[in-house]
Tab-separated table of C-alpha atoms in Angstrom:
chain	number	residue	atom	x	y	z
A	1	MET	CA	145.492	243.283	160.945
A	2	MET	CA	142.642	245.159	162.449
A	3	LYS	CA	140.426	247.431	160.448
A	4	ALA	CA	139.320	250.622	161.976
A	5	VAL	CA	135.551	250.702	162.182
A	6	SER	CA	133.829	253.910	162.995
A	7	ILE	CA	130.609	253.731	165.009
A	8	GLU	CA	128.529	256.708	165.839
A	9	SER	CA	128.290	256.423	169.578
A	10	GLY	CA	125.553	258.985	169.945
A	11	GLU	CA	122.749	256.861	168.495
A	12	ALA	CA	123.734	253.595	170.206
A	13	SER	CA	124.184	255.080	173.654
A	14	LYS	CA	120.970	257.043	173.263
A	15	ALA	CA	118.950	253.880	172.562
A	16	ILE	CA	120.476	252.034	175.494
A	17	GLY	CA	119.904	255.011	177.781
A	18	HIS	CA	116.194	255.280	176.977
A	19	HIS	CA	115.705	251.536	177.478
A	20	GLY	CA	117.410	251.656	180.873
A	21	VAL	CA	115.498	254.731	181.966
A	22	ASN	CA	112.154	253.252	180.878
A	23	ARG	CA	112.983	250.028	182.716
A	24	GLY	CA	113.794	252.038	185.843
A	25	LEU	CA	110.524	253.945	185.499
A	26	SER	CA	108.671	250.642	185.131
A	27	ILE	CA	110.249	249.252	188.302
A	28	PHE	CA	109.337	252.436	190.168
A	29	ASP	CA	105.803	252.097	188.729
A	30	LEU	CA	105.535	248.600	190.233
A	31	ILE	CA	106.777	249.812	193.620
A	32	LEU	CA	104.312	252.724	193.638
A	33	ARG	CA	101.436	250.388	192.754
A	34	ILE	CA	102.318	248.097	195.657
A	35	VAL	CA	102.558	251.060	198.054
A	36	ALA	CA	99.184	252.349	196.807
A	37	ILE	CA	97.645	248.889	197.315
A	38	VAL	CA	98.858	248.896	200.909
A	39	GLY	CA	97.511	252.435	201.434
A	40	THR	CA	94.055	251.753	200.023
A	41	LEU	CA	93.772	248.409	201.791
A	42	ALA	CA	94.813	249.961	205.102
A	43	GLY	CA	92.395	252.854	204.555
A	44	ALA	CA	89.486	250.514	203.812
A	45	VAL	CA	90.215	248.210	206.751
A	46	ALA	CA	90.799	251.039	209.228
A	47	MET	CA	87.612	252.845	208.225
A	48	GLY	CA	85.575	249.656	207.925
A	49	THR	CA	86.461	248.566	211.438
A	50	ALA	CA	85.993	251.977	213.066
A	51	GLU	CA	83.442	251.632	215.827
A	52	GLN	CA	83.194	252.496	219.485
A	53	THR	CA	80.549	252.058	222.154
A	54	LEU	CA	80.624	254.352	225.157
A	55	PRO	CA	80.865	252.569	228.508
A	56	PHE	CA	77.761	254.175	230.006
A	57	VAL	CA	74.234	253.164	229.031
A	58	THR	CA	70.888	254.738	229.791
A	59	GLN	CA	67.727	252.705	230.157
A	60	LEU	CA	66.708	253.358	226.569
A	61	VAL	CA	69.871	254.239	224.667
A	62	GLN	CA	73.335	252.812	224.245
A	63	PHE	CA	75.751	255.314	222.721
A	64	SER	CA	77.862	253.969	219.880
A	65	ALA	CA	79.498	255.193	216.696
A	66	GLN	CA	80.228	253.007	213.677
A	67	TYR	CA	81.592	253.778	210.267
A	68	ASP	CA	78.308	252.789	208.619
A	69	ASP	CA	76.482	255.493	210.580
A	70	PHE	CA	77.994	257.934	208.073
A	71	GLU	CA	77.319	257.601	204.340
A	72	THR	CA	80.605	259.289	203.465
A	73	PHE	CA	82.523	256.705	205.486
A	74	LYS	CA	80.713	253.945	203.586
A	75	LEU	CA	81.686	255.675	200.345
A	76	SER	CA	85.296	255.856	201.494
A	77	VAL	CA	85.419	252.125	202.289
A	78	ILE	CA	83.829	251.170	198.956
A	79	VAL	CA	86.067	253.479	196.917
A	80	ASN	CA	89.221	252.303	198.715
A	81	ALA	CA	88.233	248.690	198.023
A	82	ILE	CA	87.562	249.409	194.322
A	83	VAL	CA	90.865	251.243	193.876
A	84	CYS	CA	92.743	248.522	195.782
A	85	ALA	CA	91.250	245.840	193.506
A	86	TYR	CA	92.092	247.872	190.401
A	87	LEU	CA	95.681	248.375	191.550
A	88	ALA	CA	96.057	244.656	192.239
A	89	LEU	CA	94.690	243.848	188.778
A	90	SER	CA	97.060	246.371	187.181
A	91	LEU	CA	100.171	244.717	188.646
A	92	PRO	CA	100.573	242.303	185.687
A	93	PHE	CA	100.653	245.297	183.322
A	94	SER	CA	103.322	246.897	185.466
A	95	ILE	CA	105.392	243.698	185.399
A	96	PHE	CA	104.863	243.502	181.618
A	97	HIS	CA	106.252	247.038	181.294
A	98	ILE	CA	109.408	245.991	183.139
A	99	MET	CA	109.974	243.195	180.616
A	100	ARG	CA	108.900	245.248	177.578
A	101	SER	CA	109.626	248.861	178.273
A	102	ARG	CA	108.521	249.931	174.774
A	103	ALA	CA	104.862	248.932	175.290
A	104	GLY	CA	102.869	252.094	174.661
A	105	LYS	CA	99.217	251.203	174.272
A	106	SER	CA	98.985	249.529	177.662
A	107	ARG	CA	100.649	252.548	179.272
A	108	ILE	CA	98.043	254.833	177.705
A	109	LEU	CA	95.302	252.563	179.039
A	110	LEU	CA	96.871	252.666	182.510
A	111	ILE	CA	97.098	256.471	182.441
A	112	PHE	CA	93.396	256.653	181.622
A	113	LEU	CA	92.383	254.111	184.296
A	114	ASP	CA	94.774	255.568	186.892
A	115	ALA	CA	93.182	258.986	186.348
A	116	ILE	CA	89.695	257.539	186.865
A	117	MET	CA	90.821	255.793	190.055
A	118	LEU	CA	92.462	259.005	191.255
A	119	VAL	CA	89.172	260.868	190.816
A	120	LEU	CA	87.255	258.141	192.674
A	121	LEU	CA	89.764	258.012	195.508
A	122	THR	CA	89.868	261.797	195.795
A	123	SER	CA	86.087	262.006	196.064
A	124	GLY	CA	85.851	259.275	198.706
A	125	ALA	CA	88.752	260.533	200.792
A	126	SER	CA	87.657	264.171	200.596
A	127	ALA	CA	84.104	263.373	201.649
A	128	ALA	CA	85.380	261.329	204.581
A	129	ALA	CA	87.872	264.067	205.496
A	130	ALA	CA	85.047	266.604	205.761
A	131	ILE	CA	83.164	264.404	208.226
A	132	VAL	CA	86.334	263.647	210.203
A	133	TYR	CA	86.950	267.391	210.437
A	134	LEU	CA	83.412	267.963	211.736
A	135	ALA	CA	83.793	265.094	214.190
A	136	HIS	CA	86.975	266.644	215.565
A	137	ASN	CA	85.987	270.318	215.535
A	138	GLY	CA	82.222	270.509	215.198
A	139	ASN	CA	80.537	273.573	213.707
A	140	SER	CA	79.500	276.245	216.175
A	141	SER	CA	77.311	278.170	213.722
A	142	ALA	CA	75.236	275.040	213.024
A	143	ASN	CA	75.338	273.920	216.693
A	144	TRP	CA	77.132	270.696	215.764
A	145	PHE	CA	79.356	269.614	218.601
A	146	SER	CA	82.596	267.720	218.372
A	147	ILE	CA	82.091	264.022	219.111
A	148	CYS	CA	85.766	263.138	219.330
A	149	GLN	CA	85.967	264.071	223.003
A	150	GLN	CA	83.717	261.095	223.743
A	151	TYR	CA	84.529	258.756	220.821
A	152	THR	CA	88.324	259.027	220.804
A	153	ASP	CA	89.061	255.557	219.397
A	154	PHE	CA	86.494	255.941	216.627
A	155	CYS	CA	87.871	259.338	215.635
A	156	GLN	CA	91.491	258.193	215.684
A	157	ARG	CA	90.721	255.182	213.522
A	158	SER	CA	88.651	257.145	211.000
A	159	ALA	CA	91.282	259.896	210.805
A	160	GLY	CA	94.037	257.304	210.468
A	161	SER	CA	92.286	255.704	207.520
A	162	LEU	CA	92.601	258.984	205.652
A	163	ILE	CA	96.398	258.721	205.789
A	164	GLY	CA	96.295	255.586	203.654
A	165	SER	CA	93.807	257.118	201.233
A	166	PHE	CA	95.709	260.361	200.752
A	167	GLY	CA	99.006	258.464	200.492
A	168	ALA	CA	97.511	256.329	197.724
A	169	MET	CA	96.332	259.502	195.991
A	170	VAL	CA	99.922	260.781	195.919
A	171	CYS	CA	101.053	257.428	194.504
A	172	LEU	CA	98.416	257.593	191.757
A	173	VAL	CA	99.498	261.110	190.782
A	174	LEU	CA	103.101	259.909	190.570
A	175	LEU	CA	102.009	256.863	188.540
A	176	ILE	CA	100.256	259.082	186.002
A	177	ILE	CA	103.326	261.308	185.711
A	178	LEU	CA	105.659	258.294	185.378
A	179	SER	CA	103.551	256.745	182.633
A	180	ALA	CA	103.417	260.047	180.758
A	181	VAL	CA	107.204	260.391	180.996
A	182	ALA	CA	107.705	256.808	179.799
A	183	ILE	CA	105.398	257.394	176.822
A	184	SER	CA	107.134	260.656	175.927
A	185	ARG	CA	110.536	258.913	175.920
A	186	ARG	CA	109.436	256.361	173.286
């Protein structure tokens, strides 16, 4: 003979639902971190290898452009490398969150560090974007001419590096939002 046992389904299904959602958020967190690593690494490599020498040479001058001719490009390479290293070092935390979705203190730490890295990456990418804009368009009121008509490869590479940097910035914003949502669901 079977006894009728009454279970309140609301509480049990609610606990399982939050665990599954937090696990899904943690997996998405890991994917976003990997995408951001690729973006920052690509941005650093593309900018760090941006150089071009024009085919004509005068007796005294050879015309060339390199990323280290511009301080903002150096800043962009350094910041991308720092953020890439941070993201790589944060992967174990992300994997830990997949296994233990209730971990809260490490998520708070990651929100704080992700925000710092977002600020760093934004400053480096924005400074480089300003110089890339000037290289492409010049500034007629300051009599600065566009150099991208002559240094096309250099300009394409430096502009392309910004795609990785700005893509990583979007990933970091999403990571901060995901961590905040996961903490609020605890």
